[in-house]
Amino acid sequence: MPTDRDKYLFDTNILIGLVNNDESIINFINSLTEDNIYFSVVTKCEFMAGFSSMDEVTKFEFLNSGKFLDVTDELSFLAGEICVLERNKGRRVKTPDALIIATALLNGLILVTRDKGMLFAREVYDLKVKEI
């Protein structure tokens, strides 16, 4: 059960599931307060890229909610480092995934995802991950 101190970074696949009314995602989000929910600006970009027109995008008012964390220089450096270190181990990490992982790490957030390819960060970087 989440506590009031737990803060979560929602991966793009969770945002898409939320918009598609996925019951397990909705139930989890309903157990949280708005203060516990964050997204990366990378997630905003990936989400918007899935639409064929900006008219479709503008109906999602939450995209202007202020709950999206920016990519900083420190964050981009950490994400690049994650890509390099993991590639040297034989694991390919996509840049957007590395940016989202770095966002969670630098902000002390629990990553919420369905992407099995991001679960390595749990062991390698001691990132708290919640799978839904």
N, CA and C of each residue as an Amber inpcrd file, in Angstrom:
protein
   396
   0.8410000  -1.1820000   0.0000000   0.0000000   0.0000000   0.0000000
   0.8910000   1.2510000   0.0000000   0.6310000   2.1830000  -0.8920000
   1.4350000   3.3990000  -0.9470000   1.2610000   4.2480000   0.3170000
   2.3330000   4.9540000   0.6860000   2.2370000   5.8990000   1.7940000
   2.1830000   7.3110000   1.2270000   1.8320000   8.2710000   2.0720000
   1.7640000   9.6670000   1.6350000   3.1300000  10.2050000   1.2400000
   4.1920000   9.5970000   1.7620000   5.5460000  10.0540000   1.4340000
   6.0380000   9.5030000   0.1080000   5.4740000   8.3860000  -0.3510000
   5.8940000   7.8050000  -1.6240000   5.4580000   8.7150000  -2.7600000
   6.3910000   8.9710000  -3.6550000   6.0870000   9.7790000  -4.8360000
   6.4680000   8.9560000  -6.0540000   5.6420000   9.0280000  -7.0870000
   5.7460000   8.1250000  -8.2230000   5.9700000   8.8700000  -9.5320000
   6.8280000   8.3010000 -10.3660000   7.0370000   8.7790000 -11.7270000
   6.4060000   7.7540000 -12.6560000   5.4110000   8.1810000 -13.4160000
   4.6790000   7.2780000 -14.2870000   5.3020000   7.2420000 -15.6720000
   5.6490000   6.0450000 -16.1110000   6.2080000   5.8270000 -17.4400000
   5.1200000   6.0520000 -18.4960000   5.5420000   6.2070000 -19.7170000
   4.6150000   6.4810000 -20.8210000   3.5610000   5.3950000 -20.9620000
   3.9510000   4.1350000 -20.8030000   2.9770000   3.0540000 -20.9670000
   1.8920000   3.1000000 -19.8920000   2.1960000   3.6430000 -18.7400000
   1.1910000   3.7900000 -17.6850000   0.2320000   4.9290000 -18.0400000
   0.7620000   6.0300000 -18.5590000  -0.0890000   7.1380000 -18.9890000
  -1.0410000   6.6870000 -20.0940000  -0.5370000   5.9320000 -21.0450000
  -1.3840000   5.4190000 -22.1280000  -2.4620000   4.4970000 -21.5620000
  -2.0830000   3.6290000 -20.6320000  -3.0630000   2.7470000 -19.9900000
  -4.1260000   3.5210000 -19.2360000  -3.7170000   4.6060000 -18.5970000
  -4.6700000   5.4500000 -17.8780000  -5.6870000   6.0590000 -18.8460000
  -5.2060000   6.5950000 -19.9400000  -6.0840000   7.2040000 -20.9490000
  -7.0080000   6.1560000 -21.5660000  -6.5180000   4.9160000 -21.6440000
  -7.3220000   3.8210000 -22.1940000  -8.1740000   3.1280000 -21.1330000
  -8.2900000   3.7450000 -19.9670000  -9.1350000   3.2410000 -18.8670000
  -8.7520000   1.8580000 -18.3700000  -7.4450000   1.5750000 -18.2780000
  -6.9760000   0.3100000 -17.7210000  -7.3170000   0.2840000 -16.2260000
  -8.1150000  -0.6880000 -15.8370000  -8.6430000  -0.7460000 -14.4750000
  -7.5530000  -0.8410000 -13.4090000  -6.5140000  -1.6350000 -13.6360000
  -5.4650000  -1.7800000 -12.6230000  -4.6940000  -0.4800000 -12.4270000
  -4.4820000   0.2640000 -13.5020000  -3.7980000   1.5530000 -13.3980000
  -4.6980000   2.5700000 -12.6960000  -5.9540000   2.6080000 -13.0650000
  -6.8930000   3.5430000 -12.4410000  -7.0160000   3.2590000 -10.9480000
  -7.0960000   1.9960000 -10.5750000  -7.1920000   1.6350000  -9.1600000
  -5.9580000   2.0960000  -8.3880000  -4.7710000   1.9060000  -8.9790000
  -3.5550000   2.3350000  -8.3020000  -3.5260000   3.8530000  -8.1560000
  -3.8230000   4.5590000  -9.2150000  -3.8000000   6.0250000  -9.1710000
  -4.8260000   6.5540000  -8.1840000  -5.9640000   5.8910000  -8.0960000
  -6.9850000   6.3100000  -7.1340000  -6.5370000   6.1210000  -5.6930000
  -5.5220000   5.2960000  -5.4620000  -5.0000000   5.0990000  -4.1080000
  -3.9910000   6.1880000  -3.7240000  -3.6870000   7.0830000  -4.6510000
  -2.6990000   8.1350000  -4.4320000  -3.3700000   9.4990000  -4.3420000
  -2.6190000  10.4670000  -3.8460000  -3.0680000  11.8570000  -3.9320000
  -2.3550000  12.4840000  -5.1190000  -2.8870000  13.5790000  -5.5920000
  -2.2950000  14.2520000  -6.7530000  -0.8440000  14.6600000  -6.4860000
  -0.5190000  14.9470000  -5.2340000   0.8400000  15.3520000  -4.8660000
   1.8570000  14.2260000  -5.0260000   1.3990000  13.0000000  -5.1780000
   2.2970000  11.8480000  -5.2840000   2.5870000  11.4480000  -6.7260000
   2.0240000  12.1350000  -7.6990000   2.0680000  11.7020000  -9.0940000
   2.8890000  12.6710000  -9.9340000   3.8790000  12.1130000 -10.6620000
   4.7180000  12.9090000 -11.5510000   4.9330000  12.1730000 -12.8660000
   5.3040000  12.9470000 -13.8750000   5.6600000  12.4280000 -15.1870000
   6.9250000  13.1450000 -15.6480000   7.6080000  12.5630000 -16.5890000
   8.7420000  13.2130000 -17.2310000   8.2470000  13.9490000 -18.4710000
   8.9250000  15.0270000 -18.8480000   8.5810000  15.6860000 -20.1070000
   8.8210000  14.7370000 -21.2770000   9.6660000  13.7450000 -21.0860000
   9.8940000  12.7230000 -22.1220000   8.6050000  11.9400000 -22.3500000
   7.9030000  11.6270000 -21.2760000   6.6160000  10.9360000 -21.3780000
   5.6130000  11.7980000 -22.1280000   5.6080000  13.0970000 -21.8540000
   4.7130000  14.0040000 -22.5760000   4.9950000  13.9230000 -24.0790000
   6.2570000  13.9710000 -24.4520000   6.6450000  13.9100000 -25.8640000
   6.2300000  12.5830000 -26.4880000   6.5360000  11.4740000 -25.8100000
   6.1790000  10.1580000 -26.3480000   4.6710000  10.0100000 -26.4800000
   3.9320000  10.4890000 -25.4970000   2.4740000  10.4120000 -25.5260000
   1.9210000  11.2100000 -26.7040000   2.3700000  12.4480000 -26.8570000
   1.8930000  13.3050000 -27.9360000   2.2410000  12.7330000 -29.3030000
   3.3940000  12.0860000 -29.4000000   3.8450000  11.5370000 -30.6810000
   2.9310000  10.4350000 -31.1980000   2.0950000   9.8680000 -30.3290000
   1.1950000   8.8030000 -30.7350000  -0.0620000   9.2670000 -31.4440000
  -0.2480000  10.5740000 -31.5680000  -1.4570000  11.1080000 -32.1910000
  -1.1580000  11.6250000 -33.5910000  -2.1980000  11.6670000 -34.4090000
  -2.0110000  12.1030000 -35.7940000  -2.2320000  13.5980000 -35.9800000
  -2.8010000  14.2650000 -34.9670000  -2.9940000  15.7160000 -35.0920000
  -2.9300000  16.3630000 -33.7140000  -2.5850000  17.6300000 -33.7050000
  -2.5420000  18.3700000 -32.4500000  -3.9490000  18.5980000 -31.8990000
  -4.9510000  18.5570000 -32.7540000  -6.3300000  18.6770000 -32.2740000
  -6.6570000  17.5400000 -31.3010000  -6.1580000  16.3410000 -31.6070000
  -6.3780000  15.2030000 -30.7130000  -5.6590000  15.4200000 -29.3850000
  -4.4690000  15.9830000 -29.4530000  -3.6450000  16.1800000 -28.2620000
  -4.2560000  17.2090000 -27.3160000  -4.8080000  18.2820000 -27.8530000
  -5.2830000  19.3850000 -27.0140000  -6.4370000  19.0040000 -26.0950000
  -7.1110000  17.8980000 -26.3630000  -8.2100000  17.4970000 -25.4720000
  -7.6870000  16.9370000 -24.1400000  -6.3930000  16.6450000 -24.0570000
  -5.7990000  16.1190000 -22.8290000  -5.2190000  17.2740000 -22.0150000
  -6.0830000  17.9130000 -21.2390000  -5.7010000  19.0970000 -20.4750000
  -4.6020000  18.8310000 -19.4610000  -4.4970000  17.5880000 -18.9700000
  -3.4940000  17.2810000 -17.9570000  -2.0700000  17.4760000 -18.4830000
  -1.9110000  17.5410000 -19.8110000  -0.5750000  17.7710000 -20.3610000
  -0.0290000  19.1400000 -19.9560000  -0.8980000  20.0170000 -19.5000000
  -0.4900000  21.3400000 -19.0200000  -0.5920000  21.4540000 -17.5010000
  -0.5480000  20.3260000 -16.8180000  -0.8190000  20.2870000 -15.3780000
   0.3420000  20.7290000 -14.4990000   1.5310000  20.8390000 -15.0380000
   2.6810000  21.1610000 -14.2000000   3.2380000  19.9580000 -13.4670000
   2.7360000  18.7680000 -13.7700000   3.2000000  17.5380000 -13.1300000
   4.3160000  16.8600000 -13.9360000   4.8270000  17.5600000 -14.9450000
   5.8590000  17.0100000 -15.8110000   7.2100000  17.6100000 -15.4320000
   8.1630000  16.7460000 -15.0940000   9.4860000  17.1800000 -14.6580000
  10.4030000  17.3760000 -15.8620000  11.1210000  18.4960000 -15.8480000
  12.0040000  18.8490000 -16.9610000  13.2860000  18.0320000 -16.9690000
  13.8860000  17.9480000 -18.1330000  15.2100000  17.3550000 -18.2930000
  16.2280000  18.4630000 -18.0460000  17.0880000  18.2440000 -17.0690000
  18.1360000  19.2030000 -16.7340000  19.4630000  18.7020000 -17.2870000
  20.4750000  19.5320000 -17.1910000  21.8070000  19.1280000 -17.6290000
  22.3000000  17.9310000 -16.8130000  22.1150000  17.9910000 -15.4940000
  22.5210000  16.8840000 -14.6220000  21.7870000  15.5950000 -14.9930000
  20.5080000  15.7210000 -15.2500000  19.6980000  14.5620000 -15.6060000
  20.1310000  13.9780000 -16.9530000  20.3790000  14.8360000 -17.9290000
  20.7930000  14.3360000 -19.2460000  22.1560000  13.6560000 -19.1610000
  23.0400000  14.1760000 -18.3140000  24.3460000  13.5310000 -18.1400000
  24.1850000  12.1350000 -17.5400000  23.3530000  12.0270000 -16.4950000
  23.1210000  10.7170000 -15.8700000  22.4940000   9.7450000 -16.8680000
  21.5410000  10.2110000 -17.6540000  20.9020000   9.3390000 -18.6580000
  21.9250000   8.8700000 -19.6850000  22.7730000   9.7740000 -20.1380000
  23.8210000   9.3840000 -21.0800000  24.7660000   8.3720000 -20.4660000
  25.0970000   8.5770000 -19.2100000  25.9720000   7.6340000 -18.4990000
  25.3150000   6.2560000 -18.4040000  24.0300000   6.2270000 -18.1080000
  23.2990000   4.9570000 -18.0410000  23.3710000   4.2500000 -19.3970000
  23.1580000   4.9720000 -20.4770000  23.2230000   4.3700000 -21.8230000
  24.5950000   3.7690000 -22.0880000  25.6540000   4.5180000 -21.7710000
  27.0190000   4.0490000 -22.0200000  27.3530000   2.8380000 -21.1560000
  27.0930000   2.9430000 -19.8560000  27.4200000   1.8450000 -18.9390000
  26.6800000   0.5640000 -19.3070000  25.3960000   0.6970000 -19.6280000
  24.6120000  -0.4930000 -19.9530000  24.9970000  -1.0720000 -21.3130000
  25.3150000  -0.2200000 -22.2750000  25.7690000  -0.7220000 -23.5800000
  27.0610000  -1.5160000 -23.4150000  27.9490000  -1.0590000 -22.5270000
  29.2000000  -1.7770000 -22.2770000  28.9670000  -3.1300000 -21.6040000
  27.8050000  -3.3150000 -21.0310000  27.4210000  -4.6060000 -20.4390000
  26.6130000  -5.4480000 -21.4130000  26.3690000  -4.9130000 -22.6110000
  25.5940000  -5.6500000 -23.6040000  24.1070000  -5.3880000 -23.5540000
  23.6800000  -4.4070000 -22.8020000  22.2570000  -4.0700000 -22.6940000
  22.0140000  -2.7430000 -23.4030000  21.0940000  -2.7430000 -24.3320000
  20.7530000  -1.5020000 -25.0360000  19.6140000  -0.8170000 -24.3030000
  19.8520000   0.4030000 -23.8730000  18.8250000   1.2040000 -23.2090000
  18.5100000   2.3730000 -24.1300000  17.2450000   2.4950000 -24.5050000
  16.8300000   3.6050000 -25.3610000  16.9610000   4.9200000 -24.5980000
  17.3190000   5.9640000 -25.3190000  17.5090000   7.2740000 -24.6960000
  16.2910000   7.7250000 -23.9050000  15.0580000   7.6380000 -24.4400000
  13.9040000   8.0580000 -23.6220000  13.7900000   7.2690000 -22.3130000
  14.0660000   5.9700000 -22.3570000  13.9980000   5.1570000 -21.1420000
  15.0690000   5.5900000 -20.1460000  16.2720000   5.8650000 -20.6350000
  17.3540000   6.3190000 -19.7570000  16.9980000   7.6520000 -19.1170000
  16.3740000   8.5440000 -19.8810000  15.9560000   9.8360000 -19.3380000
  14.8970000   9.6690000 -18.2540000  13.9660000   8.7620000 -18.4590000
  12.9120000   8.5190000 -17.4610000  13.5160000   7.8720000 -16.2110000
  14.4110000   6.9200000 -16.3820000  15.0910000   6.2940000 -15.2350000
  15.8760000   7.3430000 -14.4620000  16.6220000   8.1840000 -15.1700000
  17.4120000   9.2280000 -14.5140000  16.5110000  10.2120000 -13.7780000
  15.3650000  10.5250000 -14.3390000  14.4100000  11.4260000 -13.6820000
  13.9670000  10.8400000 -12.3470000  13.6320000   9.5620000 -12.3450000
  13.2110000   8.9030000 -11.1020000  14.3560000   8.8900000 -10.0880000
  15.5470000   8.5510000 -10.5400000  16.6920000   8.4780000  -9.6300000
  17.0050000   9.8300000  -8.9950000  17.1150000  10.8660000  -9.7970000
  17.5160000  12.1790000  -9.2840000  16.4470000  12.8420000  -8.4240000
  15.2000000  12.4550000  -8.6220000  14.1090000  13.0650000  -7.8580000
  13.5970000  12.1770000  -6.7270000  14.2300000  11.0260000  -6.5280000
  13.8250000  10.1220000  -5.4570000  12.4180000   9.5860000  -5.6310000
  12.0470000   9.3010000  -6.8890000  10.6990000   8.8310000  -7.1950000
  10.6910000   7.3350000  -7.4750000   9.5720000   6.7160000  -7.2360000
   9.3620000   5.3070000  -7.5690000   8.8670000   5.2550000  -9.0070000
   9.5510000   4.5110000  -9.8520000   9.1570000   4.3930000 -11.2540000
   8.0150000   3.3950000 -11.3790000   6.9400000   3.8160000 -12.0110000
   5.7980000   2.9450000 -12.2770000   5.8030000   2.6440000 -13.7660000
   5.9270000   1.3510000 -14.1100000   6.0660000   0.9830000 -15.5120000
   5.5290000  -0.4160000 -15.7710000   5.3240000  -0.6790000 -17.0460000
   5.0250000  -2.0340000 -17.5250000   6.1240000  -2.5050000 -18.4670000
   7.1460000  -1.6980000 -18.6180000   8.2380000  -1.9870000 -19.5410000
   9.2630000  -2.8850000 -18.8590000   9.2640000  -4.1550000 -19.2080000
  10.1940000  -5.1190000 -18.6220000  11.6460000  -4.7280000 -18.8930000
  11.8760000  -3.9960000 -19.9900000  13.2220000  -3.5690000 -20.3340000
  13.7980000  -2.5280000 -19.3920000  12.9710000  -1.9460000 -18.5270000
  13.4550000  -0.9470000 -17.5750000  13.6830000  -1.5320000 -16.1820000
  13.3020000  -2.7760000 -15.9840000  13.3810000  -3.3690000 -14.6500000
  14.8120000  -3.5790000 -14.1630000  15.7730000  -3.6120000 -15.0820000
  17.1720000  -3.7720000 -14.6870000  17.6060000  -2.6700000 -13.7130000
  17.0020000  -1.4920000 -13.8240000  17.3880000  -0.3460000 -12.9910000
  17.1330000  -0.6130000 -11.5130000  16.2570000  -1.5410000 -11.2340000
  15.9600000  -1.9190000  -9.8440000  17.2230000  -2.4700000  -9.1820000
  17.8840000  -3.3980000  -9.8480000  19.0660000  -4.0310000  -9.2770000
  20.3280000  -3.1900000  -9.5090000  20.4830000  -2.6750000 -10.7070000
  21.7280000  -2.0000000 -11.0830000  21.8620000  -0.6310000 -10.4220000
  20.7760000   0.1250000 -10.3280000  20.8270000   1.4960000  -9.8150000
  20.0340000   1.6880000  -8.5220000  19.5700000   0.5870000  -7.9610000
  18.8050000   0.6150000  -6.7100000  17.5770000   1.5250000  -6.8240000
  16.9560000   1.5190000  -7.9970000  15.7660000   2.3030000  -8.2500000
  14.5440000   1.5160000  -7.7750000  13.6900000   2.1730000  -7.0290000
  12.4300000   1.5330000  -6.6520000  11.5200000   1.5340000  -7.8710000
  10.9780000   0.3470000  -8.1720000  10.1180000   0.1910000  -9.3440000
   8.8280000  -0.4970000  -8.9300000   7.7180000   0.0430000  -9.3920000
   6.3990000  -0.5540000  -9.1630000   5.8790000  -1.0160000 -10.5150000
   5.6300000  -2.2980000 -10.6390000   5.0450000  -2.8440000 -11.8590000
   3.5330000  -2.9380000 -11.6890000   2.8150000  -2.4920000 -12.6870000
   1.3510000  -2.6230000 -12.6630000   0.9520000  -3.5100000 -13.8370000
